[in-house]
């Protein structure tokens, strides 16, 4: 996202520069048209150079409008990217806080709890299964716990 923001900012600067570069030729063409309009009656004609100047003004104006539209689109895209960056930073903060809580606070409590075999009732494995308290009629388990197993 940061790279896209940087590229969009560069594009915005390039568009602004292109608009500034088109303003000077526009002023020249407009001032030439104004000078032609100020001509005396006999010289005030609508000839080929006049048509070319008018076309040039319209072309430059259309180019400037297109550049301004692209500039607006780039600025909107930049605003969206900045919002996305903000949302991502917030999400990263939430996840970092969750990890902190899990690792620092919960893990401390988990370390003080007994492990699974002690919770079930035996600290050793008996033939691949944990020993568990058995009903009467059973004999003590081989693993040393006080649980009982079936007499065979």
JSON list of C-alpha atoms in Angstrom, two decimals:
[
{"chain": "A", "resi": 1, "resn": "UNK", "atom": "CA", "xyz": [0.00, 0.00, 0.00]},
{"chain": "A", "resi": 2, "resn": "UNK", "atom": "CA", "xyz": [2.86, 2.37, 0.80]},
{"chain": "A", "resi": 3, "resn": "UNK", "atom": "CA", "xyz": [4.37, 1.84, -2.64]},
{"chain": "A", "resi": 4, "resn": "UNK", "atom": "CA", "xyz": [1.02, 2.51, -4.29]},
{"chain": "A", "resi": 5, "resn": "UNK", "atom": "CA", "xyz": [0.64, 5.70, -2.25]},
{"chain": "A", "resi": 6, "resn": "UNK", "atom": "CA", "xyz": [4.11, 6.82, -3.35]},
{"chain": "A", "resi": 7, "resn": "UNK", "atom": "CA", "xyz": [3.34, 6.06, -7.00]},
{"chain": "A", "resi": 8, "resn": "UNK", "atom": "CA", "xyz": [0.02, 7.90, -6.82]},
{"chain": "A", "resi": 9, "resn": "UNK", "atom": "CA", "xyz": [1.70, 10.93, -5.24]},
{"chain": "A", "resi": 10, "resn": "UNK", "atom": "CA", "xyz": [4.27, 10.92, -8.06]},
{"chain": "A", "resi": 11, "resn": "UNK", "atom": "CA", "xyz": [1.48, 10.69, -10.63]},
{"chain": "A", "resi": 12, "resn": "UNK", "atom": "CA", "xyz": [-0.31, 13.63, -9.02]},
{"chain": "A", "resi": 13, "resn": "UNK", "atom": "CA", "xyz": [2.85, 15.75, -9.19]},
{"chain": "A", "resi": 14, "resn": "UNK", "atom": "CA", "xyz": [3.40, 14.80, -12.84]},
{"chain": "A", "resi": 15, "resn": "UNK", "atom": "CA", "xyz": [-0.19, 15.74, -13.70]},
{"chain": "A", "resi": 16, "resn": "UNK", "atom": "CA", "xyz": [0.13, 19.08, -11.93]},
{"chain": "A", "resi": 17, "resn": "UNK", "atom": "CA", "xyz": [3.33, 19.78, -13.85]},
{"chain": "A", "resi": 18, "resn": "UNK", "atom": "CA", "xyz": [1.68, 18.81, -17.15]},
{"chain": "A", "resi": 19, "resn": "UNK", "atom": "CA", "xyz": [-1.21, 21.19, -16.44]},
{"chain": "A", "resi": 20, "resn": "UNK", "atom": "CA", "xyz": [1.23, 24.02, -15.66]},
{"chain": "A", "resi": 21, "resn": "UNK", "atom": "CA", "xyz": [3.12, 23.29, -18.88]},
{"chain": "A", "resi": 22, "resn": "UNK", "atom": "CA", "xyz": [-0.09, 23.53, -20.93]},
{"chain": "A", "resi": 23, "resn": "UNK", "atom": "CA", "xyz": [-1.11, 26.86, -19.41]},
{"chain": "A", "resi": 24, "resn": "UNK", "atom": "CA", "xyz": [1.65, 28.84, -21.14]},
{"chain": "A", "resi": 25, "resn": "UNK", "atom": "CA", "xyz": [0.77, 27.69, -24.70]},
{"chain": "A", "resi": 26, "resn": "UNK", "atom": "CA", "xyz": [-2.89, 28.35, -23.89]},
{"chain": "A", "resi": 27, "resn": "UNK", "atom": "CA", "xyz": [-2.12, 31.93, -22.88]},
{"chain": "A", "resi": 28, "resn": "UNK", "atom": "CA", "xyz": [-0.11, 32.46, -26.05]},
{"chain": "A", "resi": 29, "resn": "UNK", "atom": "CA", "xyz": [-2.91, 31.16, -28.30]},
{"chain": "A", "resi": 30, "resn": "UNK", "atom": "CA", "xyz": [-5.55, 33.18, -26.44]},
{"chain": "A", "resi": 31, "resn": "UNK", "atom": "CA", "xyz": [-3.53, 36.40, -26.60]},
{"chain": "A", "resi": 32, "resn": "UNK", "atom": "CA", "xyz": [-2.97, 35.89, -30.35]},
{"chain": "A", "resi": 33, "resn": "UNK", "atom": "CA", "xyz": [-6.70, 35.48, -30.83]},
{"chain": "A", "resi": 34, "resn": "UNK", "atom": "CA", "xyz": [-7.37, 38.64, -28.83]},
{"chain": "A", "resi": 35, "resn": "UNK", "atom": "CA", "xyz": [-4.88, 40.57, -30.95]},
{"chain": "A", "resi": 36, "resn": "UNK", "atom": "CA", "xyz": [-6.55, 39.33, -34.13]},
{"chain": "A", "resi": 37, "resn": "UNK", "atom": "CA", "xyz": [-9.94, 40.50, -32.83]},
{"chain": "A", "resi": 38, "resn": "UNK", "atom": "CA", "xyz": [-8.54, 44.01, -32.26]},
{"chain": "A", "resi": 39, "resn": "UNK", "atom": "CA", "xyz": [-7.60, 44.41, -35.94]},
{"chain": "A", "resi": 40, "resn": "UNK", "atom": "CA", "xyz": [-9.20, 47.20, -37.94]},
{"chain": "A", "resi": 41, "resn": "UNK", "atom": "CA", "xyz": [-12.24, 46.46, -40.11]},
{"chain": "A", "resi": 42, "resn": "UNK", "atom": "CA", "xyz": [-10.47, 45.57, -43.32]},
{"chain": "A", "resi": 43, "resn": "UNK", "atom": "CA", "xyz": [-7.97, 43.21, -41.60]},
{"chain": "A", "resi": 44, "resn": "UNK", "atom": "CA", "xyz": [-10.59, 41.57, -39.36]},
{"chain": "A", "resi": 45, "resn": "UNK", "atom": "CA", "xyz": [-11.14, 38.43, -41.39]},
{"chain": "A", "resi": 46, "resn": "UNK", "atom": "CA", "xyz": [-11.88, 34.85, -40.48]},
{"chain": "A", "resi": 47, "resn": "UNK", "atom": "CA", "xyz": [-9.08, 33.17, -42.41]},
{"chain": "A", "resi": 48, "resn": "UNK", "atom": "CA", "xyz": [-7.10, 29.91, -42.10]},
{"chain": "A", "resi": 49, "resn": "UNK", "atom": "CA", "xyz": [-4.73, 31.19, -39.34]},
{"chain": "A", "resi": 50, "resn": "UNK", "atom": "CA", "xyz": [-7.76, 32.33, -37.34]},
{"chain": "A", "resi": 51, "resn": "UNK", "atom": "CA", "xyz": [-9.32, 28.86, -37.61]},
{"chain": "A", "resi": 52, "resn": "UNK", "atom": "CA", "xyz": [-6.06, 27.21, -36.60]},
{"chain": "A", "resi": 53, "resn": "UNK", "atom": "CA", "xyz": [-5.76, 29.46, -33.54]},
{"chain": "A", "resi": 54, "resn": "UNK", "atom": "CA", "xyz": [-9.33, 28.66, -32.49]},
{"chain": "A", "resi": 55, "resn": "UNK", "atom": "CA", "xyz": [-8.68, 24.92, -32.98]},
{"chain": "A", "resi": 56, "resn": "UNK", "atom": "CA", "xyz": [-5.44, 25.21, -31.00]},
{"chain": "A", "resi": 57, "resn": "UNK", "atom": "CA", "xyz": [-7.25, 26.91, -28.09]},
{"chain": "A", "resi": 58, "resn": "UNK", "atom": "CA", "xyz": [-9.96, 24.22, -28.08]},
{"chain": "A", "resi": 59, "resn": "UNK", "atom": "CA", "xyz": [-7.37, 21.42, -28.29]},
{"chain": "A", "resi": 60, "resn": "UNK", "atom": "CA", "xyz": [-5.26, 22.82, -25.47]},
{"chain": "A", "resi": 61, "resn": "UNK", "atom": "CA", "xyz": [-8.36, 23.43, -23.36]},
{"chain": "A", "resi": 62, "resn": "UNK", "atom": "CA", "xyz": [-9.55, 19.84, -23.92]},
{"chain": "A", "resi": 63, "resn": "UNK", "atom": "CA", "xyz": [-6.10, 18.55, -22.96]},
{"chain": "A", "resi": 64, "resn": "UNK", "atom": "CA", "xyz": [-6.09, 20.64, -19.78]},
{"chain": "A", "resi": 65, "resn": "UNK", "atom": "CA", "xyz": [-9.59, 19.42, -18.87]},
{"chain": "A", "resi": 66, "resn": "UNK", "atom": "CA", "xyz": [-8.51, 15.79, -19.40]},
{"chain": "A", "resi": 67, "resn": "UNK", "atom": "CA", "xyz": [-5.43, 16.34, -17.24]},
{"chain": "A", "resi": 68, "resn": "UNK", "atom": "CA", "xyz": [-7.55, 17.95, -14.52]},
{"chain": "A", "resi": 69, "resn": "UNK", "atom": "CA", "xyz": [-9.95, 15.00, -14.61]},
{"chain": "A", "resi": 70, "resn": "UNK", "atom": "CA", "xyz": [-7.06, 12.55, -14.29]},
{"chain": "A", "resi": 71, "resn": "UNK", "atom": "CA", "xyz": [-5.67, 14.66, -11.44]},
{"chain": "A", "resi": 72, "resn": "UNK", "atom": "CA", "xyz": [-9.00, 14.46, -9.62]},
{"chain": "A", "resi": 73, "resn": "UNK", "atom": "CA", "xyz": [-9.14, 10.68, -10.13]},
{"chain": "A", "resi": 74, "resn": "UNK", "atom": "CA", "xyz": [-5.57, 10.32, -8.83]},
{"chain": "A", "resi": 75, "resn": "UNK", "atom": "CA", "xyz": [-6.39, 12.44, -5.78]},
{"chain": "A", "resi": 76, "resn": "UNK", "atom": "CA", "xyz": [-9.46, 10.30, -5.08]},
{"chain": "A", "resi": 77, "resn": "UNK", "atom": "CA", "xyz": [-7.37, 7.14, -5.44]},
{"chain": "A", "resi": 78, "resn": "UNK", "atom": "CA", "xyz": [-4.77, 8.59, -3.06]},
{"chain": "A", "resi": 79, "resn": "UNK", "atom": "CA", "xyz": [-7.45, 9.37, -0.50]},
{"chain": "A", "resi": 80, "resn": "UNK", "atom": "CA", "xyz": [-8.78, 5.81, -0.77]},
{"chain": "A", "resi": 81, "resn": "UNK", "atom": "CA", "xyz": [-5.25, 4.39, -0.38]},
{"chain": "A", "resi": 82, "resn": "UNK", "atom": "CA", "xyz": [-4.64, 6.52, 2.71]},
{"chain": "A", "resi": 83, "resn": "UNK", "atom": "CA", "xyz": [-7.93, 5.28, 4.21]},
{"chain": "A", "resi": 84, "resn": "UNK", "atom": "CA", "xyz": [-6.96, 1.69, 3.41]},
{"chain": "A", "resi": 85, "resn": "UNK", "atom": "CA", "xyz": [-3.57, 2.23, 5.03]},
{"chain": "A", "resi": 86, "resn": "UNK", "atom": "CA", "xyz": [-5.26, 3.61, 8.13]},
{"chain": "A", "resi": 87, "resn": "UNK", "atom": "CA", "xyz": [-7.61, 0.60, 8.35]},
{"chain": "A", "resi": 88, "resn": "UNK", "atom": "CA", "xyz": [-4.70, -1.80, 7.91]},
{"chain": "A", "resi": 89, "resn": "UNK", "atom": "CA", "xyz": [-2.67, -0.04, 10.60]},
{"chain": "A", "resi": 90, "resn": "UNK", "atom": "CA", "xyz": [-5.64, -0.24, 12.96]},
{"chain": "A", "resi": 91, "resn": "UNK", "atom": "CA", "xyz": [-6.09, -3.96, 12.22]},
{"chain": "A", "resi": 92, "resn": "UNK", "atom": "CA", "xyz": [-2.38, -4.57, 12.80]},
{"chain": "A", "resi": 93, "resn": "UNK", "atom": "CA", "xyz": [-2.64, -2.75, 16.13]},
{"chain": "A", "resi": 94, "resn": "UNK", "atom": "CA", "xyz": [-5.60, -4.89, 17.19]},
{"chain": "A", "resi": 95, "resn": "UNK", "atom": "CA", "xyz": [-3.79, -8.08, 16.20]},
{"chain": "A", "resi": 96, "resn": "UNK", "atom": "CA", "xyz": [-0.60, -7.00, 17.98]},
{"chain": "A", "resi": 97, "resn": "UNK", "atom": "CA", "xyz": [-2.62, -6.28, 21.12]},
{"chain": "A", "resi": 98, "resn": "UNK", "atom": "CA", "xyz": [-4.32, -9.69, 20.84]},
{"chain": "A", "resi": 99, "resn": "UNK", "atom": "CA", "xyz": [-0.95, -11.41, 20.51]},
{"chain": "A", "resi": 100, "resn": "UNK", "atom": "CA", "xyz": [0.37, -9.48, 23.51]},
{"chain": "A", "resi": 101, "resn": "UNK", "atom": "CA", "xyz": [-2.61, -10.52, 25.61]},
{"chain": "A", "resi": 102, "resn": "UNK", "atom": "CA", "xyz": [-2.28, -14.14, 24.49]},
{"chain": "A", "resi": 103, "resn": "UNK", "atom": "CA", "xyz": [1.50, -14.40, 24.96]},
{"chain": "A", "resi": 104, "resn": "UNK", "atom": "CA", "xyz": [2.04, -12.26, 28.03]},
{"chain": "A", "resi": 105, "resn": "UNK", "atom": "CA", "xyz": [-1.12, -12.60, 30.05]},
{"chain": "A", "resi": 106, "resn": "UNK", "atom": "CA", "xyz": [-2.76, -15.88, 29.05]},
{"chain": "A", "resi": 107, "resn": "UNK", "atom": "CA", "xyz": [0.45, -17.91, 28.75]},
{"chain": "A", "resi": 108, "resn": "UNK", "atom": "CA", "xyz": [1.38, -17.01, 32.31]},
{"chain": "A", "resi": 109, "resn": "UNK", "atom": "CA", "xyz": [-1.92, -18.39, 33.56]},
{"chain": "A", "resi": 110, "resn": "UNK", "atom": "CA", "xyz": [-1.61, -21.48, 31.35]},
{"chain": "A", "resi": 111, "resn": "UNK", "atom": "CA", "xyz": [1.80, -22.30, 32.80]},
{"chain": "A", "resi": 112, "resn": "UNK", "atom": "CA", "xyz": [0.33, -22.46, 36.30]},
{"chain": "A", "resi": 113, "resn": "UNK", "atom": "CA", "xyz": [-2.40, -24.93, 35.27]},
{"chain": "A", "resi": 114, "resn": "UNK", "atom": "CA", "xyz": [-1.66, -28.69, 35.44]},
{"chain": "A", "resi": 115, "resn": "UNK", "atom": "CA", "xyz": [-0.94, -30.45, 32.17]},
{"chain": "A", "resi": 116, "resn": "UNK", "atom": "CA", "xyz": [-3.41, -32.89, 30.59]},
{"chain": "A", "resi": 117, "resn": "UNK", "atom": "CA", "xyz": [-2.26, -36.21, 32.17]},
{"chain": "A", "resi": 118, "resn": "UNK", "atom": "CA", "xyz": [-2.47, -34.80, 35.70]},
{"chain": "A", "resi": 119, "resn": "UNK", "atom": "CA", "xyz": [-5.92, -33.46, 35.00]},
{"chain": "A", "resi": 120, "resn": "UNK", "atom": "CA", "xyz": [-7.11, -36.90, 33.90]},
{"chain": "A", "resi": 121, "resn": "UNK", "atom": "CA", "xyz": [-5.63, -38.62, 36.92]},
{"chain": "A", "resi": 122, "resn": "UNK", "atom": "CA", "xyz": [-2.36, -40.26, 35.87]},
{"chain": "A", "resi": 123, "resn": "UNK", "atom": "CA", "xyz": [1.09, -38.97, 35.04]},
{"chain": "A", "resi": 124, "resn": "UNK", "atom": "CA", "xyz": [2.18, -41.98, 32.92]},
{"chain": "A", "resi": 125, "resn": "UNK", "atom": "CA", "xyz": [0.75, -43.71, 29.91]},
{"chain": "A", "resi": 126, "resn": "UNK", "atom": "CA", "xyz": [-0.70, -47.20, 30.37]},
{"chain": "A", "resi": 127, "resn": "UNK", "atom": "CA", "xyz": [-0.69, -49.10, 27.08]},
{"chain": "A", "resi": 128, "resn": "UNK", "atom": "CA", "xyz": [-1.26, -45.97, 25.02]},
{"chain": "A", "resi": 129, "resn": "UNK", "atom": "CA", "xyz": [-4.14, -44.64, 27.10]},
{"chain": "A", "resi": 130, "resn": "UNK", "atom": "CA", "xyz": [-4.33, -42.53, 30.20]},
{"chain": "A", "resi": 131, "resn": "UNK", "atom": "CA", "xyz": [-5.33, -44.21, 33.42]},
{"chain": "A", "resi": 132, "resn": "UNK", "atom": "CA", "xyz": [-8.59, -42.98, 34.81]},
{"chain": "A", "resi": 133, "resn": "UNK", "atom": "CA", "xyz": [-10.47, -43.75, 38.02]},
{"chain": "A", "resi": 134, "resn": "UNK", "atom": "CA", "xyz": [-12.22, -47.12, 37.68]},
{"chain": "A", "resi": 135, "resn": "UNK", "atom": "CA", "xyz": [-15.28, -48.55, 39.42]},
{"chain": "A", "resi": 136, "resn": "UNK", "atom": "CA", "xyz": [-14.97, -51.14, 42.20]},
{"chain": "A", "resi": 137, "resn": "UNK", "atom": "CA", "xyz": [-13.80, -54.64, 41.26]},
{"chain": "A", "resi": 138, "resn": "UNK", "atom": "CA", "xyz": [-10.64, -53.28, 39.67]},
{"chain": "A", "resi": 139, "resn": "UNK", "atom": "CA", "xyz": [-7.04, -53.66, 40.76]},
{"chain": "A", "resi": 140, "resn": "UNK", "atom": "CA", "xyz": [-4.41, -50.86, 40.93]},
{"chain": "A", "resi": 141, "resn": "UNK", "atom": "CA", "xyz": [-2.85, -49.66, 37.68]},
{"chain": "A", "resi": 142, "resn": "UNK", "atom": "CA", "xyz": [0.76, -50.70, 36.81]},
{"chain": "A", "resi": 143, "resn": "UNK", "atom": "CA", "xyz": [1.87, -47.12, 36.30]},
{"chain": "A", "resi": 144, "resn": "UNK", "atom": "CA", "xyz": [1.95, -46.33, 39.98]},
{"chain": "A", "resi": 145, "resn": "UNK", "atom": "CA", "xyz": [-1.14, -44.20, 40.22]},
{"chain": "A", "resi": 146, "resn": "UNK", "atom": "CA", "xyz": [-3.92, -45.10, 42.60]},
{"chain": "A", "resi": 147, "resn": "UNK", "atom": "CA", "xyz": [-6.36, -45.85, 39.82]},
{"chain": "A", "resi": 148, "resn": "UNK", "atom": "CA", "xyz": [-7.46, -49.40, 39.21]},
{"chain": "A", "resi": 149, "resn": "UNK", "atom": "CA", "xyz": [-7.64, -51.65, 36.17]},
{"chain": "A", "resi": 150, "resn": "UNK", "atom": "CA", "xyz": [-9.72, -54.69, 35.40]},
{"chain": "A", "resi": 151, "resn": "UNK", "atom": "CA", "xyz": [-8.51, -58.01, 36.82]},
{"chain": "A", "resi": 152, "resn": "UNK", "atom": "CA", "xyz": [-7.90, -60.51, 34.02]}
]
